[in-house]
Short mmCIF file of C-alpha atoms in Angstrom, two decimals:
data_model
loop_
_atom_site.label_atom_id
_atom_site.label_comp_id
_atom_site.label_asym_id
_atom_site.label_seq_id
_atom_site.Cartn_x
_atom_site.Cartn_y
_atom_site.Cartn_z
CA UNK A 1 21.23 28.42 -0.69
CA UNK A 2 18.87 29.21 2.31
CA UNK A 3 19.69 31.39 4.84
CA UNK A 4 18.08 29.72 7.79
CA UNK A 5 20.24 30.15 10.61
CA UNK A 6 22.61 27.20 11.76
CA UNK A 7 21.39 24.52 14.16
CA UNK A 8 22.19 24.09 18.04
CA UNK A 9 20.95 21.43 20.27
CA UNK A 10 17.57 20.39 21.47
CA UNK A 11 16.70 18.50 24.59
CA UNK A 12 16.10 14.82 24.85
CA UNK A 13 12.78 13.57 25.48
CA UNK A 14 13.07 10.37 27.78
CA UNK A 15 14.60 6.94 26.62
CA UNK A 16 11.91 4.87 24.87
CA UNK A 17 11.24 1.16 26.02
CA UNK A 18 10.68 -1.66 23.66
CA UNK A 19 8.87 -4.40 24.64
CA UNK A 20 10.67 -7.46 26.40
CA UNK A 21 9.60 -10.12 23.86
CA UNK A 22 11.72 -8.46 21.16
CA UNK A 23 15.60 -9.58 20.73
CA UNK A 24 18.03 -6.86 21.78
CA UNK A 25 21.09 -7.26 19.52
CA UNK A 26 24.45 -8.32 21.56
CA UNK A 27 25.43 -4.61 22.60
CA UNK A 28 22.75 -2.96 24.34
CA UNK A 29 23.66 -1.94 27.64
CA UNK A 30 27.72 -2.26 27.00
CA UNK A 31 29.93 0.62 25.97
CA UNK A 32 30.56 -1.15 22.33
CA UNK A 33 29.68 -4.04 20.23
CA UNK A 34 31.51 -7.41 19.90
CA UNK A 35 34.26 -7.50 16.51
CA UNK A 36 32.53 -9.56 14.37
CA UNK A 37 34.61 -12.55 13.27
CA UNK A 38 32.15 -13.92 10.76
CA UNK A 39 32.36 -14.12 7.03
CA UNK A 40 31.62 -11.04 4.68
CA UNK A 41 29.07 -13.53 2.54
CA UNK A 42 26.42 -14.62 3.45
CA UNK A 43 24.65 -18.21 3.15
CA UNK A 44 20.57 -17.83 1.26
CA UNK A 45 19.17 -18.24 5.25
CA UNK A 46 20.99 -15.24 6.63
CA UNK A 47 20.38 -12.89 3.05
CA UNK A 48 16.26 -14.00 3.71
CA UNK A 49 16.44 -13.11 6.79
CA UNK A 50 18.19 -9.34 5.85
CA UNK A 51 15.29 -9.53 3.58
CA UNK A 52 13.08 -9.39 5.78
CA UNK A 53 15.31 -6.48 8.47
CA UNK A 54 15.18 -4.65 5.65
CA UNK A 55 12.48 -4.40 4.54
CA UNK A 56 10.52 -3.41 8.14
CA UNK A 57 14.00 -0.30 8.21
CA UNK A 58 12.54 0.99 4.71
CA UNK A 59 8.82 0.97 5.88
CA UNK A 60 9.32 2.65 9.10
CA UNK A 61 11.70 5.47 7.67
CA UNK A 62 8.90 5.70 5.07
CA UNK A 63 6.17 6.18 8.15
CA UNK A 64 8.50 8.74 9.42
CA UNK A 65 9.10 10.54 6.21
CA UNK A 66 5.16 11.15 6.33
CA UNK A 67 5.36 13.26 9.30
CA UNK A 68 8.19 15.55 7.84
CA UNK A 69 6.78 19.21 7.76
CA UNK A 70 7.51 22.35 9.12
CA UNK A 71 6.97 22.39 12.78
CA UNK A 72 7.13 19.01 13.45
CA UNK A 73 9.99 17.82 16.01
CA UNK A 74 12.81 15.22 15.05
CA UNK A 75 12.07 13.62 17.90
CA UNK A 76 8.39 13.29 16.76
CA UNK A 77 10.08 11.38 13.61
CA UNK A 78 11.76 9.51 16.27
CA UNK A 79 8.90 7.86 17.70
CA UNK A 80 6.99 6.88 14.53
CA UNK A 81 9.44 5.15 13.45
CA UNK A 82 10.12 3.58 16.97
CA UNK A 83 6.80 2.42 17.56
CA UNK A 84 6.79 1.05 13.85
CA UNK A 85 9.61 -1.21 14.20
CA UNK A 86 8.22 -2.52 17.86
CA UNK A 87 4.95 -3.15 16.43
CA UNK A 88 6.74 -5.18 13.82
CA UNK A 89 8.47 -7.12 16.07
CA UNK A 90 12.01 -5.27 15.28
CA UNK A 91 14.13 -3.51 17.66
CA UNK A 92 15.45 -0.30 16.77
CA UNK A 93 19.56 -0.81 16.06
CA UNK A 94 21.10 2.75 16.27
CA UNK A 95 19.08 2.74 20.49
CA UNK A 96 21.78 1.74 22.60
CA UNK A 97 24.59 1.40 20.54
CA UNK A 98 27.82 2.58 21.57
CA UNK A 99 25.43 4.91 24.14
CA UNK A 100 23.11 6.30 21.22
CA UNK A 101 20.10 7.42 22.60
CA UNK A 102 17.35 6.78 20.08
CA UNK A 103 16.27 5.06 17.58
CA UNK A 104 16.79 6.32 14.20
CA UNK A 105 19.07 9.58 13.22
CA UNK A 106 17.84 12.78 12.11
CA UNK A 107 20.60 14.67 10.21
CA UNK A 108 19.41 18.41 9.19
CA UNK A 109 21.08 20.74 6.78
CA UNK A 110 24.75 20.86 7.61
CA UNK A 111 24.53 17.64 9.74
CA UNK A 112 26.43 15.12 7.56
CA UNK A 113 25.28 12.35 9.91
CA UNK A 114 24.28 10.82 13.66
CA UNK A 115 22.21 13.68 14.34
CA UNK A 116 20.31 13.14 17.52
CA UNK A 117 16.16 13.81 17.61
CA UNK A 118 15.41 15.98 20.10
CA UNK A 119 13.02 19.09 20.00
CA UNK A 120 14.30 20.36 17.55
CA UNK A 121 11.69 21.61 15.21
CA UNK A 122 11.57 21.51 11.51
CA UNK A 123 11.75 24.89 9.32
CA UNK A 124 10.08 25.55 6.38
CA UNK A 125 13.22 24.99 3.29
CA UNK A 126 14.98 22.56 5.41
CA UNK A 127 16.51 19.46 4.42
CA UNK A 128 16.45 16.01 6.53
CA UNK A 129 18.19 13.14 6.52
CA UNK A 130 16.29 9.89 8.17
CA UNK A 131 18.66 6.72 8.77
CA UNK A 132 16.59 4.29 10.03
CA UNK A 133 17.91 0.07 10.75
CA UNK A 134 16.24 -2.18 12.20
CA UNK A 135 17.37 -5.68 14.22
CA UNK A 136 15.26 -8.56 13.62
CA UNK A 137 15.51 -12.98 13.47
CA UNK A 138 19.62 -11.93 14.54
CA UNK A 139 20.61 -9.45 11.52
CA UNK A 140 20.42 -6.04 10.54
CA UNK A 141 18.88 -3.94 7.57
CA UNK A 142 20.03 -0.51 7.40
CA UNK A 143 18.78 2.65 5.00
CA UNK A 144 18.54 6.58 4.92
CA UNK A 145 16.81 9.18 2.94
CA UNK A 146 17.24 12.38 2.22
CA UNK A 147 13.73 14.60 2.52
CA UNK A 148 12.44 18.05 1.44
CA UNK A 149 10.86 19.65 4.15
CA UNK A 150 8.25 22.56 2.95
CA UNK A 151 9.86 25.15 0.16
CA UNK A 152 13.67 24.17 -0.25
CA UNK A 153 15.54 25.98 -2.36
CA UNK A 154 17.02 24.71 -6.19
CA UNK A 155 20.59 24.53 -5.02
CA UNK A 156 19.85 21.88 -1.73
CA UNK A 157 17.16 20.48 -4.17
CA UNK A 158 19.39 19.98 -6.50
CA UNK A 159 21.74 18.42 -3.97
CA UNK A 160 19.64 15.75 -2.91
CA UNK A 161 18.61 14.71 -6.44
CA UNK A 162 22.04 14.37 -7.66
CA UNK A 163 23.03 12.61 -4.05
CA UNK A 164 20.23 9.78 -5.20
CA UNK A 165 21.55 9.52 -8.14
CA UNK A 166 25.05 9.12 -7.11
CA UNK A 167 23.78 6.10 -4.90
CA UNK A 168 21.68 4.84 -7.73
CA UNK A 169 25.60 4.59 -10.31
CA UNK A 170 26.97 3.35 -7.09
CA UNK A 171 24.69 0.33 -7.25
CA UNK A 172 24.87 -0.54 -10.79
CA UNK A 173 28.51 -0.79 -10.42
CA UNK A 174 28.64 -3.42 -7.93
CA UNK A 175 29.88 -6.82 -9.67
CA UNK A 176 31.15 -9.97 -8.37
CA UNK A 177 34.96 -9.88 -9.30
CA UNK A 178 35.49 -6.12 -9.51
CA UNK A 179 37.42 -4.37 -6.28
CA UNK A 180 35.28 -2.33 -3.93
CA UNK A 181 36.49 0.73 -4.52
CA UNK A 182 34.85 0.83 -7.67
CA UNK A 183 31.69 2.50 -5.98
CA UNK A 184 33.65 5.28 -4.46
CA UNK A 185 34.89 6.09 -7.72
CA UNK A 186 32.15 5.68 -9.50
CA UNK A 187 30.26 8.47 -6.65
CA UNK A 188 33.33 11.02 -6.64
CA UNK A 189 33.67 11.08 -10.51
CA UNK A 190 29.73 11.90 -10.71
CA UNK A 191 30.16 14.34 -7.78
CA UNK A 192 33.21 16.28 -9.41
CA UNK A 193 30.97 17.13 -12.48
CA UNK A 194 28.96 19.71 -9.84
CA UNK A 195 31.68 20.48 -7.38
CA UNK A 196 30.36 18.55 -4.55
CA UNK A 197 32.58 17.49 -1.81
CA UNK A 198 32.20 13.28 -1.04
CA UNK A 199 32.56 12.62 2.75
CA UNK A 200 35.58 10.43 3.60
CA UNK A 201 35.91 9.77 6.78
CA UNK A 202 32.50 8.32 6.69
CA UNK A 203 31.40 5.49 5.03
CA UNK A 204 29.33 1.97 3.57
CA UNK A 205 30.08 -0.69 6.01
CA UNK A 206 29.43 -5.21 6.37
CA UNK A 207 26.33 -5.98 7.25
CA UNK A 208 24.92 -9.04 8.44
CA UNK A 209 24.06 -10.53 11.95
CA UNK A 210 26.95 -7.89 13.03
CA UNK A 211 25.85 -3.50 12.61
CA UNK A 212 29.11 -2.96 11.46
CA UNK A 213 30.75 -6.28 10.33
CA UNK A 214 34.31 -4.12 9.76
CA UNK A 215 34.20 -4.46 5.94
CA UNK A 216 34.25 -0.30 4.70
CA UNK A 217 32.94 0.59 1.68
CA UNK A 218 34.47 4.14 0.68
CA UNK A 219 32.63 6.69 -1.28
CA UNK A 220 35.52 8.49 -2.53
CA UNK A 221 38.27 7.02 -5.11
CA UNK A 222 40.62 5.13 -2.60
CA UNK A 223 43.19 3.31 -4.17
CA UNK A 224 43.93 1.46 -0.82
CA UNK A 225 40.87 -0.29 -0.45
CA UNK A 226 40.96 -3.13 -3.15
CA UNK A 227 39.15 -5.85 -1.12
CA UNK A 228 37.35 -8.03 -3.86
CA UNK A 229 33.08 -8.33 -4.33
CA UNK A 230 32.41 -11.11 -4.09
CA UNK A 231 28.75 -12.79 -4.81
CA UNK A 232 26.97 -12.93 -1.05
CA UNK A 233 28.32 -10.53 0.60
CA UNK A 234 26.17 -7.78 2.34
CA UNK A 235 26.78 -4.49 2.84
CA UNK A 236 25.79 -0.90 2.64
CA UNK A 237 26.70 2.09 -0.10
CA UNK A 238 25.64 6.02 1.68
CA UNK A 239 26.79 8.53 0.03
CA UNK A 240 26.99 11.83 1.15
CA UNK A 241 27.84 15.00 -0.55
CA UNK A 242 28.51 18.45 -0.06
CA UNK A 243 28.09 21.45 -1.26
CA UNK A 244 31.26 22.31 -0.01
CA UNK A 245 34.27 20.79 1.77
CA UNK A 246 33.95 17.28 3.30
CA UNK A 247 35.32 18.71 6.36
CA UNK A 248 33.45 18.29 9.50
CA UNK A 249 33.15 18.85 13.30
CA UNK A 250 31.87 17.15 15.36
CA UNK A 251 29.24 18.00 18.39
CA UNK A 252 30.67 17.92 22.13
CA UNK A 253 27.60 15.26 22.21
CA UNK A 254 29.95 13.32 20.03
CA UNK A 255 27.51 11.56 17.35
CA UNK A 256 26.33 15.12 15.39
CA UNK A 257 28.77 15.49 12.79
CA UNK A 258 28.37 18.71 11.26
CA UNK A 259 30.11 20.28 7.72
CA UNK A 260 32.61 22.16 8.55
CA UNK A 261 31.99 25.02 6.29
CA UNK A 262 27.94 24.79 7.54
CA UNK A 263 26.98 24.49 3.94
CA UNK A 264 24.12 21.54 2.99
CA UNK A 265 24.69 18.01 2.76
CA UNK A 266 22.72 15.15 1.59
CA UNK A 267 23.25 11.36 1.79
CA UNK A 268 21.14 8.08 0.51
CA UNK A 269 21.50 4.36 1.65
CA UNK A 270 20.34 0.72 0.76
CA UNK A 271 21.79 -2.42 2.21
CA UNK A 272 22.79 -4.62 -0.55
CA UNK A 273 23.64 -8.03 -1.43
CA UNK A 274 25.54 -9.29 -4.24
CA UNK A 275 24.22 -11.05 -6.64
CA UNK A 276 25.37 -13.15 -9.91
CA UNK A 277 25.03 -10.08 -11.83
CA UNK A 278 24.96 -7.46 -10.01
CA UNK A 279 23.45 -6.31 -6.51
CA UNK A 280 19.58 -6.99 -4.71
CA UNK A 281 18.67 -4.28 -2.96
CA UNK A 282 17.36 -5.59 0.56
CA UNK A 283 15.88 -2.08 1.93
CA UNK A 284 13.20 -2.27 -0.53
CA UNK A 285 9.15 -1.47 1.40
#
């Protein structure tokens, strides 16, 4: 694995604005969101309009991803993908809630996930995560990506690969009937075969008009989470391995949630909804 020294904190640039005309989602500007009290499955109107959320997340993290090279700043990555979702008429979800500062998260290395952009710059042989969700017509779409930045070596490589591919079983065994934990098993059982840890106290959540509808979707094999899929219901599968413990601590800036062991991690995410047959992935470009 590389031996790039660990990371440390930038500084913040200055809060970004978006414009007036665009919906602000129910908790910007209080210290946490409203429970949601809705239903887990959504009616055709509400999935269309996910559709739509969605799709702008996935095309603004893939604007971002274009600027990821050595040298450039997260917060740089930060702003693309800010203005992108403004310009579409989306408001950026992670800005403003529960205090977050801006507007996507930029997880490096042995950040497992929340970092925050800053000034931190980019290294040749780094790895970056890019979460990215976007609020628009009242719901949410929410994705990530793991990235490549410059010459990474074959073990974090490797890493990310097999972390897209252990979102990519994860999917395909989604079915309406079958219990939820299903796709944590499905994840930790691919994981084992390469010694990966699986994040637990991290994981998939609801997703609908609400961020974080309080349905969890585990990525480990949980025996105690048997709540049945069901065909309409929304909600996100992100992974994320190790390439050691799942361990973690966490920043004194309390989002930057770092392995504890400071060895890589990658994760992957789609919003889904379920389907007939199977799952429709929503955070499609």
């Amino acid at each position: 694995m590389s031996g790039q020294s660990l990371l440390v904190p930038g500084e913040l640039s200055p809060h970004r604005s978006v414009p007036g005309s665009i919906r602000r989602p129910e908790y910007v500007g209080k210290p946490a969101p409203t429970p949601y009290r809705g239903p887990e499955v959504q009616d055709s109107d509400t999935i269309e309009r996910m559709r739509i959320a969605g799709r702008i997340a996935a095309q603004a993290m893939e604007e971002a991803a274009k600027h990821i090279a050595p040298g450039v700043t997260t917060d740089e990555l930060d702003r693309v993908a800010h203005e992108y979702m403004c310009d579409h008429g989306a408001y950026p979800s992670t800005l403003g809630y529960r205090g977050f500062p801006k507007s996507l998260c930029a997880s490096i290395n042995e950040v497992i996930c929340h970092g925050i952009p800053d000034s931190t710059v980019l290294r040749d042989g780094d790895i970056v995560n890019l979460d990215v969700t976007a609020f628009i017509n009242g719901v949410h779409g929410d994705n990530n990506a793991t990235y490549l930045c410059g010459d990474v070596d074959e073990e974090s490589r490797l890493l990310v690969e097999r972390t897209r591919e252990s979102l990519n079983r994860a999917i395909k065994a989604v079915k309406p009937g079958r219990q939820i934990n299903i796709i944590g098993r499905v994840i930790e059982s691919y994981a084992k075969r390469f010694g990966y840890g699986v994040v637990r106290d991290f994981t998939g959540h609801g997703i609908n008009s609400s961020f974080h509808s309080g349905l969890i979707v585990p990525h480990y094999d949980s025996p105690h989470h048997t709540t049945e899929i069901k065909t309409g219901m929304t909600f996100t599968i992100e992974p994320m391995l190790t390439l050691g413990t799942h361990d973690y601590d966490m920043w004194d800036d309390g989002w930057t949630v770092v392995t504890k062991d400071r060895k890589r991690t990658a994760q992957f995410e789609h919003t889904l909804v379920v389907t007939e047959n199977g799952a429709e992935i929503l955070t499609l470009p």
